[in-house]
Amino acid sequence: MSSDQTVQISQGLLTALGTRMFLHNEDRIPTRSAVLVVSNHRSFLDPVILTAALGHPIRFACHHYMGQVPVLKDVVTTLGAFPLQEPTQRSQHFLHQASQLLQNQEMVGVFPEGAQPMVKVTSPNHIGSFHRGFAHLAWRVPVENLAILPVAIAAFDEQIIRSGIPLRLLNWFDPSEPLFDRPGWHPMVLYKRTNILVGRPYWIKPQQQQQYRGKQARELVANLTAYCESEIANLLQKSS
């Protein structure tokens, strides 16, 4: 599928669902470099709406179970996403797959909050703690002038469907996810109107990557993670 088709499908799906989006700070989107998009995550629509808003296909890392469910697997892979492997191989697979895509100058997307906000409904301006895998990727990947782009999805009109998919059913497809080993239903957040706010890019320079070792590596990772989390939190606060 071509890049134009991926964007058109995403835009068409939002139109069919009646979702209206409003893009802010579009001038901050890099156009001549590899880009790692980092965003908050509350809805199954998030990859679609980011692709439509940024006007570019984004290769999202998605949850392992999405690669196990028939039909759903075909949908996510058709749109360019790559399901993560089971826990024992997850980090290595993510770093390898995302690194290859970035070296090919493709746009890669991550949701560092993980699956928690997808199974527990939160307020539109809430943001959870970020996992640091994306930051390790950013400092390791051999790409010159890599842009880390924080983007906030701030819904101001939405519908929450609480009778969606049983969590126990998802546990059958991915027993390694403790969030699925509980009673209840997977909520679904359907955006009606939402702001997409682009944050200030964080540029990774080759000379900085040479410092990714030992104690300095931990500091670089912690600083980049904190920057993206803070940038998105501030954008959400301004939009509320």
mmCIF file with all atom_site columns, N, CA and C in Angstrom, residues 153-194:
data_model
loop_
_atom_site.group_PDB
_atom_site.id
_atom_site.type_symbol
_atom_site.label_atom_id
_atom_site.label_alt_id
_atom_site.label_comp_id
_atom_site.label_asym_id
_atom_site.label_entity_id
_atom_site.label_seq_id
_atom_site.pdbx_PDB_ins_code
_atom_site.Cartn_x
_atom_site.Cartn_y
_atom_site.Cartn_z
_atom_site.occupancy
_atom_site.B_iso_or_equiv
_atom_site.pdbx_formal_charge
_atom_site.auth_seq_id
_atom_site.auth_comp_id
_atom_site.auth_asym_id
_atom_site.auth_atom_id
_atom_site.pdbx_PDB_model_num
ATOM 1   N N  . ILE A 1 153 ? -2.606  14.185  21.898 1.00 0.00 ? 153 ILE A N  1
ATOM 2   C CA . ILE A 1 153 ? -3.976  14.014  21.408 1.00 0.00 ? 153 ILE A CA 1
ATOM 3   C C  . ILE A 1 153 ? -4.897  14.449  22.535 1.00 0.00 ? 153 ILE A C  1
ATOM 4   N N  . ALA A 1 154 ? -5.602  15.565  22.326 1.00 0.00 ? 154 ALA A N  1
ATOM 5   C CA . ALA A 1 154 ? -6.423  16.151  23.383 1.00 0.00 ? 154 ALA A CA 1
ATOM 6   C C  . ALA A 1 154 ? -7.879  16.223  22.935 1.00 0.00 ? 154 ALA A C  1
ATOM 7   N N  . ALA A 1 155 ? -8.649  15.216  23.291 1.00 0.00 ? 155 ALA A N  1
ATOM 8   C CA . ALA A 1 155 ? -10.062 15.170  22.898 1.00 0.00 ? 155 ALA A CA 1
ATOM 9   C C  . ALA A 1 155 ? -10.881 16.134  23.755 1.00 0.00 ? 155 ALA A C  1
ATOM 10  N N  . PHE A 1 156 ? -11.816 16.831  23.133 1.00 0.00 ? 156 PHE A N  1
ATOM 11  C CA . PHE A 1 156 ? -12.718 17.688  23.910 1.00 0.00 ? 156 PHE A CA 1
ATOM 12  C C  . PHE A 1 156 ? -14.185 17.348  23.639 1.00 0.00 ? 156 PHE A C  1
ATOM 13  N N  . ASP A 1 157 ? -14.414 16.283  22.901 1.00 0.00 ? 157 ASP A N  1
ATOM 14  C CA . ASP A 1 157 ? -15.760 15.735  22.717 1.00 0.00 ? 157 ASP A CA 1
ATOM 15  C C  . ASP A 1 157 ? -15.582 14.282  22.323 1.00 0.00 ? 157 ASP A C  1
ATOM 16  N N  . GLU A 1 158 ? -16.046 13.376  23.162 1.00 0.00 ? 158 GLU A N  1
ATOM 17  C CA . GLU A 1 158 ? -15.820 11.963  22.902 1.00 0.00 ? 158 GLU A CA 1
ATOM 18  C C  . GLU A 1 158 ? -16.943 11.109  23.470 1.00 0.00 ? 158 GLU A C  1
ATOM 19  N N  . GLN A 1 159 ? -16.989 9.879   22.991 1.00 0.00 ? 159 GLN A N  1
ATOM 20  C CA . GLN A 1 159 ? -17.967 8.904   23.464 1.00 0.00 ? 159 GLN A CA 1
ATOM 21  C C  . GLN A 1 159 ? -17.215 7.699   23.992 1.00 0.00 ? 159 GLN A C  1
ATOM 22  N N  . ILE A 1 160 ? -17.597 7.241   25.176 1.00 0.00 ? 160 ILE A N  1
ATOM 23  C CA . ILE A 1 160 ? -16.958 6.070   25.766 1.00 0.00 ? 160 ILE A CA 1
ATOM 24  C C  . ILE A 1 160 ? -17.921 4.894   25.700 1.00 0.00 ? 160 ILE A C  1
ATOM 25  N N  . ILE A 1 161 ? -17.505 3.859   24.985 1.00 0.00 ? 161 ILE A N  1
ATOM 26  C CA . ILE A 1 161 ? -18.308 2.642   24.855 1.00 0.00 ? 161 ILE A CA 1
ATOM 27  C C  . ILE A 1 161 ? -17.752 1.622   25.839 1.00 0.00 ? 161 ILE A C  1
ATOM 28  N N  . ARG A 1 162 ? -18.531 1.283   26.841 1.00 0.00 ? 162 ARG A N  1
ATOM 29  C CA . ARG A 1 162 ? -18.023 0.419   27.912 1.00 0.00 ? 162 ARG A CA 1
ATOM 30  C C  . ARG A 1 162 ? -18.334 -1.056  27.706 1.00 0.00 ? 162 ARG A C  1
ATOM 31  N N  . SER A 1 163 ? -19.145 -1.389  26.741 1.00 0.00 ? 163 SER A N  1
ATOM 32  C CA . SER A 1 163 ? -19.488 -2.798  26.505 1.00 0.00 ? 163 SER A CA 1
ATOM 33  C C  . SER A 1 163 ? -18.811 -3.293  25.238 1.00 0.00 ? 163 SER A C  1
ATOM 34  N N  . GLY A 1 164 ? -17.490 -3.230  25.250 1.00 0.00 ? 164 GLY A N  1
ATOM 35  C CA . GLY A 1 164 ? -16.742 -3.627  24.076 1.00 0.00 ? 164 GLY A CA 1
ATOM 36  C C  . GLY A 1 164 ? -16.335 -5.088  24.080 1.00 0.00 ? 164 GLY A C  1
ATOM 37  N N  . ILE A 1 165 ? -15.053 -5.330  24.283 1.00 0.00 ? 165 ILE A N  1
ATOM 38  C CA . ILE A 1 165 ? -14.496 -6.679  24.201 1.00 0.00 ? 165 ILE A CA 1
ATOM 39  C C  . ILE A 1 165 ? -14.145 -7.171  25.605 1.00 0.00 ? 165 ILE A C  1
ATOM 40  N N  . PRO A 1 166 ? -14.532 -8.403  25.962 1.00 0.00 ? 166 PRO A N  1
ATOM 41  C CA . PRO A 1 166 ? -14.160 -8.931  27.289 1.00 0.00 ? 166 PRO A CA 1
ATOM 42  C C  . PRO A 1 166 ? -12.639 -9.027  27.429 1.00 0.00 ? 166 PRO A C  1
ATOM 43  N N  . LEU A 1 167 ? -12.115 -8.548  28.548 1.00 0.00 ? 167 LEU A N  1
ATOM 44  C CA . LEU A 1 167 ? -10.679 -8.616  28.764 1.00 0.00 ? 167 LEU A CA 1
ATOM 45  C C  . LEU A 1 167 ? -10.194 -10.063 28.801 1.00 0.00 ? 167 LEU A C  1
ATOM 46  N N  . ARG A 1 168 ? -11.042 -10.967 29.304 1.00 0.00 ? 168 ARG A N  1
ATOM 47  C CA . ARG A 1 168 ? -10.671 -12.380 29.362 1.00 0.00 ? 168 ARG A CA 1
ATOM 48  C C  . ARG A 1 168 ? -10.432 -12.950 27.971 1.00 0.00 ? 168 ARG A C  1
ATOM 49  N N  . LEU A 1 169 ? -11.152 -12.416 26.984 1.00 0.00 ? 169 LEU A N  1
ATOM 50  C CA . LEU A 1 169 ? -10.955 -12.870 25.611 1.00 0.00 ? 169 LEU A CA 1
ATOM 51  C C  . LEU A 1 169 ? -9.571  -12.474 25.111 1.00 0.00 ? 169 LEU A C  1
ATOM 52  N N  . LEU A 1 170 ? -9.146  -11.256 25.422 1.00 0.00 ? 170 LEU A N  1
ATOM 53  C CA . LEU A 1 170 ? -7.821  -10.806 25.020 1.00 0.00 ? 170 LEU A CA 1
ATOM 54  C C  . LEU A 1 170 ? -6.732  -11.599 25.745 1.00 0.00 ? 170 LEU A C  1
ATOM 55  N N  . ASN A 1 171 ? -7.028  -12.021 26.977 1.00 0.00 ? 171 ASN A N  1
ATOM 56  C CA . ASN A 1 171 ? -6.092  -12.841 27.725 1.00 0.00 ? 171 ASN A CA 1
ATOM 57  C C  . ASN A 1 171 ? -5.833  -14.168 27.023 1.00 0.00 ? 171 ASN A C  1
ATOM 58  N N  . TRP A 1 172 ? -6.842  -14.655 26.304 1.00 0.00 ? 172 TRP A N  1
ATOM 59  C CA . TRP A 1 172 ? -6.694  -15.910 25.564 1.00 0.00 ? 172 TRP A CA 1
ATOM 60  C C  . TRP A 1 172 ? -5.681  -15.739 24.437 1.00 0.00 ? 172 TRP A C  1
ATOM 61  N N  . PHE A 1 173 ? -5.676  -14.563 23.812 1.00 0.00 ? 173 PHE A N  1
ATOM 62  C CA . PHE A 1 173 ? -4.737  -14.295 22.724 1.00 0.00 ? 173 PHE A CA 1
ATOM 63  C C  . PHE A 1 173 ? -3.354  -13.913 23.243 1.00 0.00 ? 173 PHE A C  1
ATOM 64  N N  . ASP A 1 174 ? -3.308  -13.296 24.435 1.00 0.00 ? 174 ASP A N  1
ATOM 65  C CA . ASP A 1 174 ? -2.020  -12.877 24.994 1.00 0.00 ? 174 ASP A CA 1
ATOM 66  C C  . ASP A 1 174 ? -2.030  -13.069 26.505 1.00 0.00 ? 174 ASP A C  1
ATOM 67  N N  . PRO A 1 175 ? -1.784  -14.302 26.969 1.00 0.00 ? 175 PRO A N  1
ATOM 68  C CA . PRO A 1 175 ? -1.789  -14.570 28.417 1.00 0.00 ? 175 PRO A CA 1
ATOM 69  C C  . PRO A 1 175 ? -0.637  -13.911 29.164 1.00 0.00 ? 175 PRO A C  1
ATOM 70  N N  . SER A 1 176 ? 0.335   -13.354 28.443 1.00 0.00 ? 176 SER A N  1
ATOM 71  C CA . SER A 1 176 ? 1.473   -12.712 29.101 1.00 0.00 ? 176 SER A CA 1
ATOM 72  C C  . SER A 1 176 ? 1.140   -11.317 29.618 1.00 0.00 ? 176 SER A C  1
ATOM 73  N N  . GLU A 1 177 ? -0.006  -10.750 29.200 1.00 0.00 ? 177 GLU A N  1
ATOM 74  C CA . GLU A 1 177 ? -0.383  -9.398  29.615 1.00 0.00 ? 177 GLU A CA 1
ATOM 75  C C  . GLU A 1 177 ? -1.247  -9.463  30.872 1.00 0.00 ? 177 GLU A C  1
ATOM 76  N N  . PRO A 1 178 ? -0.718  -9.039  32.035 1.00 0.00 ? 178 PRO A N  1
ATOM 77  C CA . PRO A 1 178 ? -1.488  -9.116  33.282 1.00 0.00 ? 178 PRO A CA 1
ATOM 78  C C  . PRO A 1 178 ? -2.739  -8.239  33.278 1.00 0.00 ? 178 PRO A C  1
ATOM 79  N N  . LEU A 1 179 ? -2.761  -7.194  32.483 1.00 0.00 ? 179 LEU A N  1
ATOM 80  C CA . LEU A 1 179 ? -3.931  -6.312  32.427 1.00 0.00 ? 179 LEU A CA 1
ATOM 81  C C  . LEU A 1 179 ? -5.150  -7.020  31.856 1.00 0.00 ? 179 LEU A C  1
ATOM 82  N N  . PHE A 1 180 ? -4.920  -8.114  31.124 1.00 0.00 ? 180 PHE A N  1
ATOM 83  C CA . PHE A 1 180 ? -6.031  -8.851  30.524 1.00 0.00 ? 180 PHE A CA 1
ATOM 84  C C  . PHE A 1 180 ? -6.556  -9.956  31.442 1.00 0.00 ? 180 PHE A C  1
ATOM 85  N N  . ASP A 1 181 ? -5.830  -10.237 32.512 1.00 0.00 ? 181 ASP A N  1
ATOM 86  C CA . ASP A 1 181 ? -6.227  -11.321 33.414 1.00 0.00 ? 181 ASP A CA 1
ATOM 87  C C  . ASP A 1 181 ? -7.131  -10.778 34.515 1.00 0.00 ? 181 ASP A C  1
ATOM 88  N N  . ARG A 1 182 ? -8.293  -10.280 34.107 1.00 0.00 ? 182 ARG A N  1
ATOM 89  C CA . ARG A 1 182 ? -9.237  -9.691  35.054 1.00 0.00 ? 182 ARG A CA 1
ATOM 90  C C  . ARG A 1 182 ? -10.619 -9.700  34.423 1.00 0.00 ? 182 ARG A C  1
ATOM 91  N N  . PRO A 1 183 ? -11.664 -9.637  35.239 1.00 0.00 ? 183 PRO A N  1
ATOM 92  C CA . PRO A 1 183 ? -13.015 -9.539  34.670 1.00 0.00 ? 183 PRO A CA 1
ATOM 93  C C  . PRO A 1 183 ? -13.262 -8.147  34.103 1.00 0.00 ? 183 PRO A C  1
ATOM 94  N N  . GLY A 1 184 ? -14.345 -8.012  33.390 1.00 0.00 ? 184 GLY A N  1
ATOM 95  C CA . GLY A 1 184 ? -14.712 -6.709  32.847 1.00 0.00 ? 184 GLY A CA 1
ATOM 96  C C  . GLY A 1 184 ? -14.531 -6.641  31.348 1.00 0.00 ? 184 GLY A C  1
ATOM 97  N N  . TRP A 1 185 ? -14.705 -5.436  30.829 1.00 0.00 ? 185 TRP A N  1
ATOM 98  C CA . TRP A 1 185 ? -14.716 -5.222  29.395 1.00 0.00 ? 185 TRP A CA 1
ATOM 99  C C  . TRP A 1 185 ? -13.672 -4.190  28.985 1.00 0.00 ? 185 TRP A C  1
ATOM 100 N N  . HIS A 1 186 ? -13.164 -4.361  27.787 1.00 0.00 ? 186 HIS A N  1
ATOM 101 C CA . HIS A 1 186 ? -12.220 -3.401  27.226 1.00 0.00 ? 186 HIS A CA 1
ATOM 102 C C  . HIS A 1 186 ? -13.008 -2.170  26.772 1.00 0.00 ? 186 HIS A C  1
ATOM 103 N N  . PRO A 1 187 ? -12.789 -1.012  27.415 1.00 0.00 ? 187 PRO A N  1
ATOM 104 C CA . PRO A 1 187 ? -13.519 0.198   26.996 1.00 0.00 ? 187 PRO A CA 1
ATOM 105 C C  . PRO A 1 187 ? -13.010 0.690   25.651 1.00 0.00 ? 187 PRO A C  1
ATOM 106 N N  . MET A 1 188 ? -13.846 1.402   24.939 1.00 0.00 ? 188 MET A N  1
ATOM 107 C CA . MET A 1 188 ? -13.458 1.974   23.656 1.00 0.00 ? 188 MET A CA 1
ATOM 108 C C  . MET A 1 188 ? -13.795 3.457   23.660 1.00 0.00 ? 188 MET A C  1
ATOM 109 N N  . VAL A 1 189 ? -12.796 4.279   23.436 1.00 0.00 ? 189 VAL A N  1
ATOM 110 C CA . VAL A 1 189 ? -12.983 5.731   23.389 1.00 0.00 ? 189 VAL A CA 1
ATOM 111 C C  . VAL A 1 189 ? -13.094 6.150   21.936 1.00 0.00 ? 189 VAL A C  1
ATOM 112 N N  . LEU A 1 190 ? -14.214 6.757   21.594 1.00 0.00 ? 190 LEU A N  1
ATOM 113 C CA . LEU A 1 190 ? -14.461 7.220   20.231 1.00 0.00 ? 190 LEU A CA 1
ATOM 114 C C  . LEU A 1 190 ? -14.437 8.746   20.219 1.00 0.00 ? 190 LEU A C  1
ATOM 115 N N  . TYR A 1 191 ? -13.450 9.307   19.559 1.00 0.00 ? 191 TYR A N  1
ATOM 116 C CA . TYR A 1 191 ? -13.340 10.763  19.502 1.00 0.00 ? 191 TYR A CA 1
ATOM 117 C C  . TYR A 1 191 ? -14.399 11.356  18.575 1.00 0.00 ? 191 TYR A C  1
ATOM 118 N N  . LYS A 1 192 ? -15.007 12.429  19.012 1.00 0.00 ? 192 LYS A N  1
ATOM 119 C CA . LYS A 1 192 ? -15.895 13.216  18.158 1.00 0.00 ? 192 LYS A CA 1
ATOM 120 C C  . LYS A 1 192 ? -15.149 14.450  17.638 1.00 0.00 ? 192 LYS A C  1
ATOM 121 N N  . ARG A 1 193 ? -14.504 15.147  18.569 1.00 0.00 ? 193 ARG A N  1
ATOM 122 C CA . ARG A 1 193 ? -13.674 16.292  18.209 1.00 0.00 ? 193 ARG A CA 1
ATOM 123 C C  . ARG A 1 193 ? -12.413 16.252  19.071 1.00 0.00 ? 193 ARG A C  1
ATOM 124 N N  . THR A 1 194 ? -11.278 16.496  18.442 1.00 0.00 ? 194 THR A N  1
ATOM 125 C CA . THR A 1 194 ? -10.029 16.429  19.199 1.00 0.00 ? 194 THR A CA 1
ATOM 126 C C  . THR A 1 194 ? -8.972  17.337  18.603 1.00 0.00 ? 194 THR A C  1
#
